[in-house]
Coordinates of C-alpha atoms (C1' of nucleotides) in Angstrom, one line a residue:
Chain A
M139 CA 34.0 -15.7 12.1
P140 CA 34.2 -12.7 14.3
S141 CA 36.5 -9.9 13.5
A142 CA 38.5 -7.6 15.7
E143 CA 35.9 -4.9 15.1
D144 CA 33.4 -6.9 17.0
F145 CA 35.4 -6.7 20.2
K146 CA 35.8 -3.0 20.6
K147 CA 32.6 -2.4 22.4
C148 CA 30.8 -4.4 25.0
P149 CA 27.4 -5.5 23.6
I150 CA 25.9 -5.4 27.0
C151 CA 26.8 -2.1 28.5
G152 CA 28.5 -0.4 25.6
S153 CA 31.7 0.2 27.5
V154 CA 34.9 0.3 25.5
K155 CA 37.0 -0.8 28.4
L156 CA 37.6 -4.3 27.3
I157 CA 40.5 -6.3 28.5
Y158 CA 42.1 -9.4 27.3
D159 CA 42.5 -12.1 29.9
P160 CA 45.3 -14.4 28.7
E161 CA 44.7 -17.0 31.3
R162 CA 41.2 -17.7 30.2
G163 CA 41.7 -16.7 26.6
E164 CA 38.7 -14.3 26.9
I165 CA 37.9 -10.7 26.3
V166 CA 36.1 -9.3 29.2
C167 CA 34.3 -6.0 29.7
T168 CA 35.8 -4.3 32.8
D169 CA 32.6 -2.5 33.5
C170 CA 30.0 -5.3 33.6
G171 CA 32.1 -8.4 33.4
Y172 CA 30.5 -9.7 30.3
V173 CA 32.7 -12.1 28.3
V174 CA 32.7 -10.6 24.9
A175 CA 34.7 -13.4 23.4
Q176 CA 36.2 -16.6 24.5
N177 CA 38.5 -19.2 23.1
I178 CA 39.8 -16.5 20.9
I179 CA 43.1 -18.3 20.4
D180 CA 41.1 -20.9 18.6
L181 CA 39.7 -18.4 16.2
G182 CA 42.9 -18.2 14.2
P183 CA 44.5 -14.9 13.0
E184 CA 42.5 -12.7 15.2
W185 CA 44.4 -13.5 18.3
R186 CA 47.4 -11.7 17.2
A187 CA 45.6 -8.4 17.4
F188 CA 45.1 -9.0 21.0
D189 CA 48.5 -10.4 21.5
A190 CA 50.0 -7.0 21.0
D191 CA 47.8 -5.5 23.7
Q192 CA 48.5 -8.3 26.0
R193 CA 52.2 -8.2 25.5
V194 CA 52.2 -4.7 27.0
K195 CA 50.2 -5.8 30.0
R196 CA 52.1 -8.8 31.0
G197 CA 55.2 -10.5 30.0
R198 CA 54.9 -13.9 28.6
V199 CA 57.0 -17.0 28.9
G200 CA 57.5 -19.5 26.2
A201 CA 54.7 -21.9 27.1
P202 CA 52.5 -22.9 24.2
M203 CA 49.4 -20.8 23.9
T204 CA 47.2 -23.9 23.7
M205 CA 48.2 -24.9 27.1
M206 CA 46.8 -21.7 28.5
I207 CA 43.5 -22.1 27.0
H208 CA 42.5 -25.5 27.9
D209 CA 43.3 -27.2 31.1
K210 CA 42.7 -24.0 32.9
G211 CA 42.7 -23.6 36.7
L212 CA 40.8 -26.5 38.1
S213 CA 42.2 -29.5 36.5
S214 CA 45.8 -28.6 36.9
T215 CA 45.1 -27.8 40.5
I216 CA 43.8 -31.3 41.0
D217 CA 46.9 -32.7 39.4
W218 CA 48.8 -30.8 42.0
K219 CA 47.0 -32.2 45.0
N220 CA 47.5 -35.7 43.8
K221 CA 51.2 -35.1 43.6
D222 CA 51.4 -33.6 47.0
I223 CA 49.3 -36.2 48.7
H224 CA 50.8 -39.4 47.4
G225 CA 54.1 -38.0 46.1
H226 CA 55.8 -41.3 45.8
D227 CA 56.4 -43.8 43.0
I228 CA 56.2 -41.3 40.2
S229 CA 58.1 -42.0 37.1
S230 CA 60.8 -39.7 36.0
T231 CA 58.8 -38.6 32.9
M232 CA 55.9 -37.9 35.1
R233 CA 58.1 -36.1 37.5
A234 CA 59.4 -33.9 34.8
K235 CA 56.0 -33.2 33.6
I236 CA 54.8 -32.2 37.0
Y237 CA 57.8 -30.0 37.4
R238 CA 57.0 -28.2 34.2
L239 CA 53.4 -27.9 35.3
R240 CA 54.5 -26.4 38.6
K241 CA 56.8 -23.9 37.0
W242 CA 54.0 -23.0 34.5
Q243 CA 51.5 -22.6 37.3
R244 CA 53.7 -20.5 39.4
R245 CA 54.4 -18.2 36.5
I246 CA 50.8 -17.9 35.6
R247 CA 49.7 -17.6 39.2
V248 CA 46.6 -19.7 39.0
S249 CA 47.0 -20.5 42.6
D250 CA 45.6 -17.1 43.3
A251 CA 42.6 -17.7 45.5
A252 CA 40.3 -15.6 43.5
E253 CA 41.2 -17.3 40.3
R254 CA 40.6 -20.7 41.8
N255 CA 37.3 -19.5 43.1
L256 CA 36.4 -18.4 39.6
A257 CA 37.6 -21.5 37.9
F258 CA 35.5 -23.7 40.2
A259 CA 32.5 -21.5 39.9
L260 CA 32.7 -21.5 36.1
S261 CA 33.0 -25.2 35.9
E262 CA 30.1 -25.6 38.3
L263 CA 28.1 -23.2 36.1
D264 CA 29.0 -25.2 33.1
R265 CA 27.9 -28.4 34.7
M266 CA 24.5 -27.1 35.7
A267 CA 23.9 -25.3 32.5
S268 CA 24.6 -28.4 30.4
Q269 CA 22.5 -30.6 32.7
L270 CA 19.6 -28.2 32.1
S271 CA 20.5 -28.0 28.5
L272 CA 20.6 -24.3 28.6
P273 CA 21.8 -22.3 25.6
R274 CA 25.2 -20.9 25.5
N275 CA 24.2 -17.3 25.9
V276 CA 22.5 -18.0 29.2
K277 CA 25.6 -19.7 30.5
E278 CA 27.7 -16.7 29.4
M279 CA 25.3 -14.3 31.1
A280 CA 25.5 -16.3 34.3
A281 CA 29.3 -16.3 34.1
A282 CA 29.3 -12.5 33.6
L283 CA 27.1 -12.1 36.6
Y284 CA 29.3 -14.2 38.7
R285 CA 32.4 -12.3 37.6
K286 CA 30.7 -9.1 38.6
A287 CA 29.7 -10.6 41.9
V288 CA 33.3 -11.5 42.5
M289 CA 34.5 -8.1 41.6
E290 CA 32.1 -6.5 44.0
R291 CA 33.2 -8.9 46.7
L292 CA 29.8 -10.3 47.2
I293 CA 30.6 -13.9 47.7
R294 CA 32.1 -13.3 51.1
G295 CA 30.3 -15.5 53.6
R296 CA 28.2 -17.1 50.9
S297 CA 28.8 -20.5 49.3
I298 CA 30.2 -20.6 45.8
E299 CA 27.6 -23.1 44.8
G300 CA 24.8 -21.0 46.1
V301 CA 25.9 -17.9 44.2
T302 CA 26.6 -19.8 41.0
A303 CA 23.1 -21.3 41.1
A304 CA 21.7 -17.9 41.8
C305 CA 23.5 -16.4 38.9
L306 CA 22.2 -19.1 36.6
Y307 CA 18.7 -18.6 37.9
A308 CA 19.1 -14.9 37.3
A309 CA 20.6 -15.4 33.8
C310 CA 17.7 -17.6 32.8
R311 CA 15.2 -15.0 33.8
M312 CA 17.1 -12.2 32.1
A313 CA 17.3 -14.3 28.9
K314 CA 13.5 -14.9 29.1
V315 CA 14.0 -18.6 29.3
P316 CA 13.1 -19.0 33.0
R317 CA 13.7 -22.2 34.9
T318 CA 12.0 -22.7 38.1
L319 CA 13.8 -22.7 41.4
D320 CA 13.0 -26.4 41.7
E321 CA 14.7 -27.1 38.4
I322 CA 17.8 -25.2 39.4
E323 CA 17.8 -26.9 42.7
E324 CA 17.8 -30.3 41.1
V325 CA 21.2 -29.7 39.5
A326 CA 22.6 -27.5 42.1
R327 CA 24.4 -28.7 45.2
V328 CA 22.5 -26.4 47.5
D329 CA 18.9 -26.1 48.5
K330 CA 16.2 -23.8 47.2
K331 CA 16.4 -21.6 50.2
E332 CA 20.0 -20.8 49.7
I333 CA 19.6 -20.2 46.0
G334 CA 16.7 -17.9 46.6
R335 CA 18.6 -15.9 49.3
S336 CA 21.7 -15.6 47.1
Y337 CA 19.6 -14.6 44.2
R338 CA 17.8 -11.8 46.0
F339 CA 21.1 -10.7 47.4
I340 CA 23.0 -10.4 44.1
A341 CA 20.0 -9.0 42.4
R342 CA 19.9 -6.2 44.9
E343 CA 23.6 -5.6 45.1
L344 CA 24.2 -5.8 41.3
H345 CA 21.2 -3.6 40.7
L346 CA 19.5 -6.1 38.4
K347 CA 16.1 -5.0 37.6
L348 CA 14.2 -8.0 38.7
I349 CA 11.1 -8.2 36.8
P350 CA 8.8 -10.9 37.9
T351 CA 8.8 -13.6 35.3
S352 CA 6.0 -13.4 32.8
P353 CA 3.8 -16.5 32.4
I354 CA 4.3 -16.1 28.7
D355 CA 7.9 -17.1 29.1
Y356 CA 6.9 -20.5 30.3
V357 CA 4.3 -21.2 27.6
S358 CA 6.7 -22.4 24.9
R359 CA 8.5 -24.9 27.0
F360 CA 5.4 -26.3 28.7
A361 CA 3.7 -26.6 25.3
D362 CA 6.5 -28.5 23.9
Q363 CA 6.5 -30.9 26.8
L364 CA 2.9 -31.5 26.3
G365 CA 3.3 -32.0 22.6
L366 CA 1.0 -29.1 21.7
S367 CA 0.9 -27.4 18.3
E368 CA 2.1 -23.9 17.5
K369 CA -1.5 -22.8 17.1
T370 CA -2.4 -23.8 20.6
K371 CA 0.7 -22.2 21.9
N372 CA -0.2 -18.9 20.3
R373 CA -3.7 -19.2 21.6
A374 CA -2.4 -19.6 25.1
I375 CA -0.1 -16.6 24.7
K376 CA -3.0 -14.5 23.4
I377 CA -5.0 -15.5 26.5
L378 CA -2.2 -14.5 28.7
Q379 CA -1.7 -11.2 27.1
K380 CA -5.3 -10.3 27.7
A381 CA -5.1 -11.6 31.2
I382 CA -2.0 -9.5 31.9
K383 CA -3.7 -6.4 30.6
L384 CA -6.5 -7.0 33.0
G385 CA -4.2 -7.5 35.9
L386 CA -5.3 -11.0 36.4
T387 CA -1.7 -12.3 36.7
S388 CA -0.3 -10.0 39.4
G389 CA 0.3 -11.8 42.6
R390 CA -0.3 -15.1 41.0
G391 CA 2.4 -17.7 40.5
P392 CA 3.4 -17.3 36.8
M393 CA 3.6 -21.1 36.3
G394 CA 0.1 -21.7 37.5
V395 CA -1.2 -19.0 35.2
A396 CA 0.8 -20.3 32.3
A397 CA -0.5 -23.8 33.0
A398 CA -4.1 -22.6 33.1
A399 CA -3.8 -20.7 29.9
L400 CA -2.3 -23.7 28.2
Y401 CA -5.1 -25.9 29.5
I402 CA -7.7 -23.5 28.1
A403 CA -6.0 -23.3 24.8
S404 CA -5.7 -27.0 24.5
V405 CA -9.4 -27.4 25.0
L406 CA -10.2 -24.6 22.6
E407 CA -8.0 -25.9 19.9
G408 CA -9.2 -29.5 20.2
E409 CA -6.0 -30.8 21.6
K410 CA -7.2 -31.3 25.1
R411 CA -4.8 -32.2 27.8
T412 CA -6.0 -33.1 31.2
Q413 CA -5.5 -30.8 34.1
R414 CA -3.3 -33.4 35.6
E415 CA -1.0 -33.4 32.6
V416 CA -0.7 -29.7 32.4
A417 CA -0.2 -29.4 36.2
E418 CA 2.6 -31.9 35.9
V419 CA 4.8 -30.1 33.4
A420 CA 4.2 -26.8 35.2
H421 CA 5.1 -28.2 38.5
V422 CA 2.0 -27.0 40.2
T423 CA -1.0 -29.0 41.4
E424 CA -4.3 -29.6 39.6
V425 CA -6.0 -27.4 42.1
T426 CA -3.9 -24.5 41.2
V427 CA -4.5 -25.0 37.5
R428 CA -8.2 -25.3 38.3
N429 CA -8.3 -22.1 40.3
R430 CA -6.4 -20.1 37.7
Y431 CA -8.3 -21.3 34.8
K432 CA -11.6 -20.7 36.5
E433 CA -10.5 -17.1 37.0
L434 CA -9.4 -16.7 33.5
V435 CA -12.5 -18.2 32.0
E436 CA -14.7 -16.0 34.1
K437 CA -12.8 -12.7 33.7
L438 CA -12.1 -13.1 30.0
N439 CA -15.5 -14.4 29.1
I440 CA -14.2 -17.5 27.4
K441 CA -16.7 -20.1 27.0
L442 CA -15.5 -23.6 27.1
T443 CA -17.4 -26.6 25.8
L444 CA -16.0 -29.5 27.6
Chain B
dA114 C1' -12.5 -45.9 35.6
dA115 C1' -10.8 -41.4 34.8
dG116 C1' -11.2 -36.7 35.0
dA117 C1' -13.1 -32.6 37.0
dC118 C1' -14.6 -30.1 40.9
dG119 C1' -14.3 -27.8 45.4
dA120 C1' -14.0 -27.7 50.6
dA121 C1' -10.9 -27.6 54.4
dA122 C1' -6.7 -27.7 56.6
dG123 C1' -1.7 -27.2 56.2
dT124 C1' 2.8 -25.1 54.4
dG125 C1' 6.4 -21.7 53.3
dG126 C1' 7.4 -17.1 51.9
dT127 C1' 6.5 -12.1 52.0
dT128 C1' 5.3 -7.9 54.3
dG129 C1' 4.7 -4.5 57.6
dA130 C1' 4.7 -3.0 62.4
Chain C
dT19 C1' 11.8 -10.1 65.0
dC20 C1' 7.3 -11.6 64.9
dA21 C1' 2.6 -12.1 63.4
dA22 C1' -0.7 -11.5 59.7
dC23 C1' -1.6 -12.7 55.2
dA24 C1' -2.1 -14.5 50.4
dA25 C1' -0.8 -18.0 47.3
dC26 C1' -0.3 -22.6 46.9
dT27 C1' -0.5 -27.6 48.3
dT28 C1' -2.4 -31.7 50.3
dT29 C1' -6.1 -34.4 51.0
dC30 C1' -10.3 -36.2 50.3
dG31 C1' -15.1 -36.8 49.0
dT32 C1' -18.5 -36.0 45.3
dC33 C1' -20.0 -35.4 40.6
dT34 C1' -19.7 -36.2 35.5
dT35 C1' -18.4 -38.5 31.3

DNA sequence: AAGACGAAAGTGGTTGA
DNA sequence: TCAACAACTTTCGTCTT
């Protein structure tokens, strides 16, 4: 259980300028946009600490707090539309409910364009992240990036889907659990090109230091997919570390290199996988695996007994 | 029959004028 | 903006086990 102490400083940028966003139930860093805490109303006693702060910032109506947390933005907006489009034959209880919703929504001003944008983007982010079964921290990081992008007015002229996908891609890389563009593309509603463009754009504008992904970051995931042991995994990492030191990886596609290292390791450790299998999980071709592994074997003086 | 190998031609993205 | 370029892919035939 987090305490109020935990929310005084942003763990990302160290800023103390944290604000409480009552519509989302989140504490957000005003400098970098990182969501320091969310669903804080659910946490119990702590929320009162922020309630005082929030009371100063904006007046509150009597709506239950729980309503503000869940059912945010998107879903109530959809309710709206349904009412407007076929606004007939609605029961009186329903009508009353909708009336209350409308009143609530007006007060809370979710109809604000930027808010809707954000609500949609966050739900999109959520969808993609869960489809890729990404950990929570990655999702949060992506959301933080997106918020920052919004604040810097970077979405203008770009599709929300493209930017969200790009944020997710960036977040994965920053968290050292890279997904390939292809993997992101599969769950995104835009194509690779758009994601790539958006990614480069926000990376530049938000001054993200974009380090090319290390092949090592892929090893664990590929090894798991191949059912390889820890030992083999570590062997592959050792190979890669040496290769990186010798500059064998620069300019090469990280996935191809990772695949090659895993192939070598699998042979060395007696858990041999075929080039085809390794190529498959790494989303490269056998030829690439072959070329990389030839290089590695030659330059690192590894002798393979096939 | 399956895997490994490599040559040759094609593709998409980056870079530098 | 365009062409050169390297990495990577596709395709296919050959060799090895």
